[in-house]
Structure formats: structure tokens, C-alpha cells
Short mmCIF file of C-alpha atoms in Angstrom, two decimals:
data_model
loop_
_atom_site.label_atom_id
_atom_site.label_comp_id
_atom_site.label_asym_id
_atom_site.label_seq_id
_atom_site.Cartn_x
_atom_site.Cartn_y
_atom_site.Cartn_z
CA UNK A 1 10.53 2.08 19.69
CA UNK A 2 11.44 -0.35 17.29
CA UNK A 3 8.66 -3.15 15.94
CA UNK A 4 9.56 -5.31 12.59
CA UNK A 5 6.28 -6.11 11.49
CA UNK A 6 4.68 -8.45 8.84
CA UNK A 7 1.39 -7.52 6.86
CA UNK A 8 -1.33 -9.01 5.06
CA UNK A 9 -2.98 -7.06 2.58
CA UNK A 10 -6.66 -6.99 -0.11
CA UNK A 11 -8.52 -4.26 -1.65
CA UNK A 12 -11.85 -4.01 -1.05
CA UNK A 13 -12.73 -1.38 -2.81
CA UNK A 14 -11.05 -0.42 -6.65
CA UNK A 15 -12.70 2.31 -8.25
CA UNK A 16 -12.84 2.53 -11.56
CA UNK A 17 -9.80 3.17 -13.07
CA UNK A 18 -9.48 6.37 -15.46
CA UNK A 19 -6.89 7.20 -17.69
CA UNK A 20 -4.83 10.39 -19.08
CA UNK A 21 -4.72 11.84 -22.08
CA UNK A 22 -6.91 10.88 -24.78
CA UNK A 23 -6.45 7.20 -23.83
CA UNK A 24 -9.35 4.32 -22.44
CA UNK A 25 -9.76 1.53 -21.24
CA UNK A 26 -11.86 -1.85 -23.10
CA UNK A 27 -14.00 -3.85 -20.65
CA UNK A 28 -12.94 -1.39 -17.37
CA UNK A 29 -15.69 -2.77 -15.36
CA UNK A 30 -14.66 -6.61 -15.69
CA UNK A 31 -11.88 -6.15 -15.15
CA UNK A 32 -11.59 -4.11 -11.89
CA UNK A 33 -14.19 -6.86 -10.71
CA UNK A 34 -11.21 -9.93 -11.23
CA UNK A 35 -8.41 -6.95 -9.62
CA UNK A 36 -10.56 -7.50 -6.16
CA UNK A 37 -9.10 -10.18 -5.41
CA UNK A 38 -5.63 -9.82 -5.25
CA UNK A 39 -4.28 -10.15 -1.77
CA UNK A 40 -0.92 -8.80 -0.52
CA UNK A 41 2.37 -9.02 2.17
CA UNK A 42 3.82 -6.62 3.43
CA UNK A 43 6.86 -6.78 5.67
CA UNK A 44 8.36 -3.16 7.40
CA UNK A 45 10.06 -2.13 10.04
CA UNK A 46 9.99 1.14 12.18
CA UNK A 47 11.62 3.00 13.85
CA UNK A 48 10.78 5.59 16.56
CA UNK A 49 10.33 7.89 19.44
CA UNK A 50 8.03 9.58 22.55
CA UNK A 51 7.03 12.14 22.38
CA UNK B 1 -20.50 2.11 2.83
CA UNK B 2 -17.35 1.58 2.97
CA UNK B 3 -16.72 5.36 3.09
CA UNK B 4 -18.66 5.77 5.77
CA UNK B 5 -16.93 3.21 7.87
CA UNK B 6 -13.76 5.13 7.39
CA UNK B 7 -14.46 8.38 8.59
CA UNK B 8 -16.05 6.55 11.08
CA UNK B 9 -12.54 5.22 12.12
CA UNK B 10 -11.04 8.12 11.49
CA UNK B 11 -13.08 9.68 14.24
CA UNK B 12 -13.04 7.50 16.33
CA UNK B 13 -9.17 7.38 16.12
CA UNK B 14 -9.12 10.90 16.11
CA UNK B 15 -10.94 11.67 19.29
CA UNK B 16 -8.40 8.89 21.18
CA UNK B 17 -5.37 11.01 20.24
CA UNK B 18 -7.33 13.97 21.13
CA UNK B 19 -8.55 12.92 24.32
CA UNK B 20 -6.40 12.50 27.15
CA UNK B 21 -7.03 8.76 28.76
CA UNK B 22 -6.35 8.73 33.09
CA UNK B 23 -7.19 5.20 33.19
CA UNK B 24 -3.49 3.94 32.01
CA UNK B 25 0.15 5.85 31.42
CA UNK B 26 -0.18 6.95 27.58
CA UNK B 27 2.40 8.29 25.08
CA UNK B 28 2.52 9.18 21.81
CA UNK B 29 4.45 7.52 19.14
CA UNK B 30 5.82 8.73 16.39
CA UNK B 31 7.69 6.29 13.88
CA UNK B 32 9.75 6.12 10.82
CA UNK B 33 8.25 3.06 8.63
CA UNK B 34 11.21 1.35 5.50
CA UNK B 35 10.27 -2.15 4.15
CA UNK B 36 9.14 -4.06 0.79
CA UNK B 37 5.52 -6.06 0.03
CA UNK B 38 3.92 -6.74 -2.67
CA UNK B 39 1.62 -4.49 -5.32
CA UNK B 40 -1.58 -5.52 -6.96
CA UNK B 41 -0.25 -2.16 -9.76
CA UNK B 42 0.74 -6.21 -11.21
CA UNK B 43 -2.56 -6.91 -12.24
CA UNK B 44 -3.16 -3.74 -14.26
CA UNK B 45 -1.01 -4.52 -16.47
CA UNK B 46 -4.18 -7.00 -17.58
CA UNK B 47 -6.26 -3.92 -18.70
CA UNK B 48 -6.65 -3.82 -22.60
CA UNK B 49 -6.93 -0.09 -23.96
CA UNK B 50 -6.08 1.96 -27.07
CA UNK B 51 -3.41 3.94 -27.74
CA UNK B 52 -3.80 7.73 -29.29
CA UNK B 53 -3.28 5.99 -32.73
CA UNK B 54 -6.05 3.19 -31.99
CA UNK B 55 -3.41 0.35 -31.23
CA UNK B 56 -5.34 -2.00 -28.61
CA UNK B 57 -2.11 -3.13 -26.06
CA UNK B 58 -2.70 -6.64 -25.54
CA UNK B 59 -2.39 -8.84 -22.61
CA UNK B 60 0.52 -8.28 -21.64
CA UNK B 61 2.28 -10.96 -19.78
CA UNK B 62 2.61 -10.64 -15.34
CA UNK B 63 4.70 -13.27 -15.11
CA UNK B 64 7.31 -11.08 -16.51
CA UNK B 65 8.22 -9.17 -13.62
CA UNK B 66 8.95 -9.50 -9.53
CA UNK B 67 5.47 -7.61 -8.27
CA UNK B 68 7.83 -6.29 -5.43
CA UNK B 69 7.65 -2.53 -4.55
CA UNK B 70 9.91 -0.66 -1.44
CA UNK B 71 8.30 2.65 0.41
CA UNK B 72 8.62 3.79 4.09
CA UNK B 73 6.56 5.81 5.88
CA UNK B 74 5.56 7.93 9.42
CA UNK B 75 3.23 6.70 12.01
CA UNK B 76 1.77 8.87 14.77
CA UNK B 77 0.26 6.91 18.12
CA UNK B 78 -1.57 7.48 20.95
CA UNK B 79 -0.22 4.33 23.29
CA UNK B 80 -1.79 3.26 26.05
CA UNK B 81 -0.16 0.47 27.86
CA UNK B 82 -1.46 -2.60 25.43
CA UNK B 83 -2.83 -0.64 22.92
CA UNK B 84 -1.98 2.02 20.40
CA UNK B 85 -4.31 3.96 18.11
CA UNK B 86 -2.80 5.93 15.28
CA UNK B 87 -2.86 7.15 11.48
CA UNK B 88 0.05 6.18 8.96
CA UNK B 89 0.39 7.88 5.70
CA UNK B 90 3.37 5.07 2.69
CA UNK B 91 4.46 6.01 0.05
CA UNK B 92 5.57 2.85 -2.28
CA UNK B 93 7.24 2.95 -5.62
CA UNK B 94 7.60 -0.01 -7.74
CA UNK B 95 10.51 -2.19 -8.07
CA UNK B 96 9.74 -3.41 -11.40
CA UNK B 97 9.66 -0.74 -13.69
CA UNK B 98 10.84 -3.41 -16.93
CA UNK B 99 9.89 -3.52 -20.31
CA UNK B 100 7.57 -5.49 -22.09
CA UNK B 101 7.56 -7.03 -25.79
CA UNK B 102 4.01 -7.23 -28.41
CA UNK B 103 5.06 -9.54 -30.82
CA UNK B 104 2.45 -8.46 -32.63
CA UNK B 105 2.76 -4.57 -32.17
CA UNK B 106 6.41 -4.70 -32.14
CA UNK B 107 6.18 -2.26 -29.34
CA UNK B 108 8.13 -2.44 -25.81
CA UNK B 109 6.65 -1.15 -22.40
CA UNK B 110 7.63 0.53 -19.10
CA UNK B 111 6.01 0.51 -16.52
CA UNK B 112 6.37 1.87 -13.78
CA UNK B 113 4.09 3.01 -10.22
CA UNK B 114 3.81 4.40 -6.92
CA UNK B 115 1.88 4.13 -4.39
CA UNK B 116 0.06 6.44 -2.05
CA UNK B 117 -0.93 5.08 1.39
CA UNK B 118 -3.30 7.49 3.66
CA UNK B 119 -5.05 5.39 6.77
CA UNK B 120 -5.66 4.92 10.69
CA UNK B 121 -4.79 2.05 12.67
CA UNK B 122 -5.16 0.27 16.17
CA UNK B 123 -2.47 -1.87 17.94
CA UNK B 124 -3.73 -4.68 20.39
CA UNK B 125 0.21 -6.10 22.73
CA UNK B 126 0.42 -9.27 23.61
CA UNK B 127 1.98 -7.52 27.37
CA UNK B 128 0.59 -8.82 30.06
CA UNK B 129 0.11 -12.50 28.49
CA UNK B 130 3.94 -12.46 28.25
CA UNK B 131 5.77 -13.04 32.12
CA UNK B 132 9.10 -13.02 31.36
CA UNK B 133 12.04 -10.09 30.79
CA UNK B 134 10.94 -9.99 26.52
CA UNK B 135 12.02 -7.02 24.85
CA UNK B 136 10.13 -7.11 22.23
CA UNK B 137 6.43 -8.03 22.76
CA UNK B 138 4.04 -10.12 20.10
CA UNK B 139 1.42 -7.87 18.59
CA UNK B 140 -1.32 -7.40 16.52
CA UNK B 141 -2.80 -4.75 14.92
CA UNK B 142 -5.94 -3.42 11.94
CA UNK B 143 -5.24 -1.38 9.36
CA UNK B 144 -7.39 0.48 7.45
CA UNK B 145 -7.02 3.55 4.59
CA UNK B 146 -7.04 4.78 0.83
CA UNK B 147 -4.34 4.44 -1.49
CA UNK B 148 -3.88 6.19 -4.87
CA UNK B 149 -2.19 5.03 -7.35
CA UNK B 150 -1.09 5.80 -10.83
CA UNK B 151 1.25 3.50 -12.92
CA UNK B 152 3.02 5.36 -15.56
CA UNK B 153 3.54 2.82 -19.30
CA UNK B 154 5.32 4.52 -21.64
CA UNK B 155 6.06 3.22 -25.37
CA UNK B 156 8.36 2.20 -27.35
CA UNK B 157 9.32 1.10 -30.81
CA UNK B 158 13.48 0.15 -29.34
CA UNK B 159 13.95 -0.88 -25.83
CA UNK B 160 15.46 2.50 -25.24
CA UNK B 161 14.58 5.64 -23.12
CA UNK B 162 14.52 8.42 -26.81
CA UNK B 163 12.62 6.15 -28.37
CA UNK B 164 9.76 6.10 -26.84
CA UNK B 165 6.20 7.04 -28.97
CA UNK B 166 3.15 7.42 -26.39
CA UNK B 167 3.50 7.46 -23.14
CA UNK B 168 -0.27 7.85 -20.36
CA UNK B 169 -0.52 6.73 -17.05
CA UNK B 170 -3.35 4.45 -15.31
CA UNK B 171 -4.87 5.61 -12.85
CA UNK B 172 -6.89 3.92 -9.59
CA UNK B 173 -7.93 4.20 -6.51
CA UNK B 174 -8.53 1.78 -3.64
CA UNK B 175 -10.00 1.09 -0.07
CA UNK B 176 -7.59 -1.87 1.63
CA UNK B 177 -7.90 -3.77 4.46
CA UNK B 178 -4.89 -5.07 6.59
CA UNK B 179 -3.97 -7.46 9.25
CA UNK B 180 -0.54 -6.76 11.08
CA UNK B 181 1.94 -9.05 13.58
CA UNK B 182 4.56 -7.70 14.89
CA UNK B 183 7.36 -7.08 17.20
CA UNK B 184 7.01 -4.10 19.79
CA UNK B 185 9.79 -2.74 22.29
CA UNK B 186 7.18 -2.13 25.43
CA UNK B 187 10.24 -0.19 28.20
CA UNK B 188 8.61 3.28 26.73
CA UNK B 189 5.47 2.13 28.23
CA UNK B 190 6.80 1.23 31.24
#
């Protein structure tokens, strides 16, 4: 099984960011909204077997 | 709402994987995937944040890096001739480890990111529409899942790994929708 493939993807929902330690985010909700418009592109190939 | 939709799709996929389907010949496929792509970790760099010392990390440029990562993954599909249903897992690693310099803070930042993506997929293969003896047949696929990401920053006084003054991670999570097209060998299903 050989499958070359191309995909487009978008994030549907993005949760609030968490940041570790004592750091904090400013205006996190505002930035989250702007990030949700991301459109990604991915290309790859799958090698497989049937079982 | 989307979480519930994902749960329903997952249960439907699992039931299709586990239930024998007598109308078509069927098989189970296990595959290893590898590929390259863009990532939305690039956009996370514009998040203003404050360090332990109260310094505000300015909006770092999004143009001085390559928003490309590479990934590996595994897939498990139940195939019914022209349809397949399955689950997938991917590990993606940013290939854009690079230093950023903030002139106002006189600090450098290194960033690198990882994604763990879990999801389900359905596939429709344009097999019966073909009349030639093709080795590869086109297919269209729908995938949905959730990505758990981690974006690590290292703050440095100089652009050297030995001068790290602080480090922190930003951890986002998002659900994704993906449309896929590709080519598939069909001989295993005949």
C-alpha cells in the first residue's frame, strides 16, 4: 500500500493557551481569535500493509 | 459542540472497524506516514507574554522563520473497497528552531515546537469510476482530530545556548478539520 497525499487543514476550535511557570499571557483571548484563521498545508506519503 | 461531534465520529469509526461488513470484501490496513507541512505554531509567536522578571516579550517577527515542520505517524484503517475508515496518530516537530533578537530588550529567543495529533479519518477512493489498469487511484479523505502542542522558548542574553536566562513553554490545544486528496494502490482490495 503506497499513498502519496496532500492535505489542507484548519483549526476548528482553539483552547486558551496555557503557559507554564510564573509566566502569563497578555490579551490571550484576543490573540486566540486571530490564530483560529490559520490554514495549513501538508504533503506526505504513507507506506502500509494489509493485515 | 465539536467535542461531541468528534466523539460521535470516533464511536462510529470504532464500530465500523470492529463490525464485520459482508457486503464488500474488506481488509485492515496499517500504515506509516511521513511528511512535511506548515504549522500554526508560527502564529503563536505574536503572543505577548511576560517573563519572571516582568519583561514583556514583544511581538516577534513572523517573517524571519520557515513555518515548516516534519512529522511521522501511524494509521489504522478498515477498508471496504472504495471506502476506508480509521484512526491516525501523528508526531510533528518544528524544523524552525531559530534565534530571534529583540532590540528593545537586548535578548535573544529560541523557539521550537511539537504537535501530537490524534484523530479519525474516512476515505473515498475513485476506483469504480476508472476503467484503465491504473496502479494508483485517486481518493478524497476527511480527517478530524485534536492537536496537543507545545511551543518552547529559551530566552538568552547572547545567541549562544550556554547563556540561557529563562525558558518557558506555551501550550495550546486545538481541534482540526482536514481535507485530503491523494493516490492509493488498490490491488490489495481486489
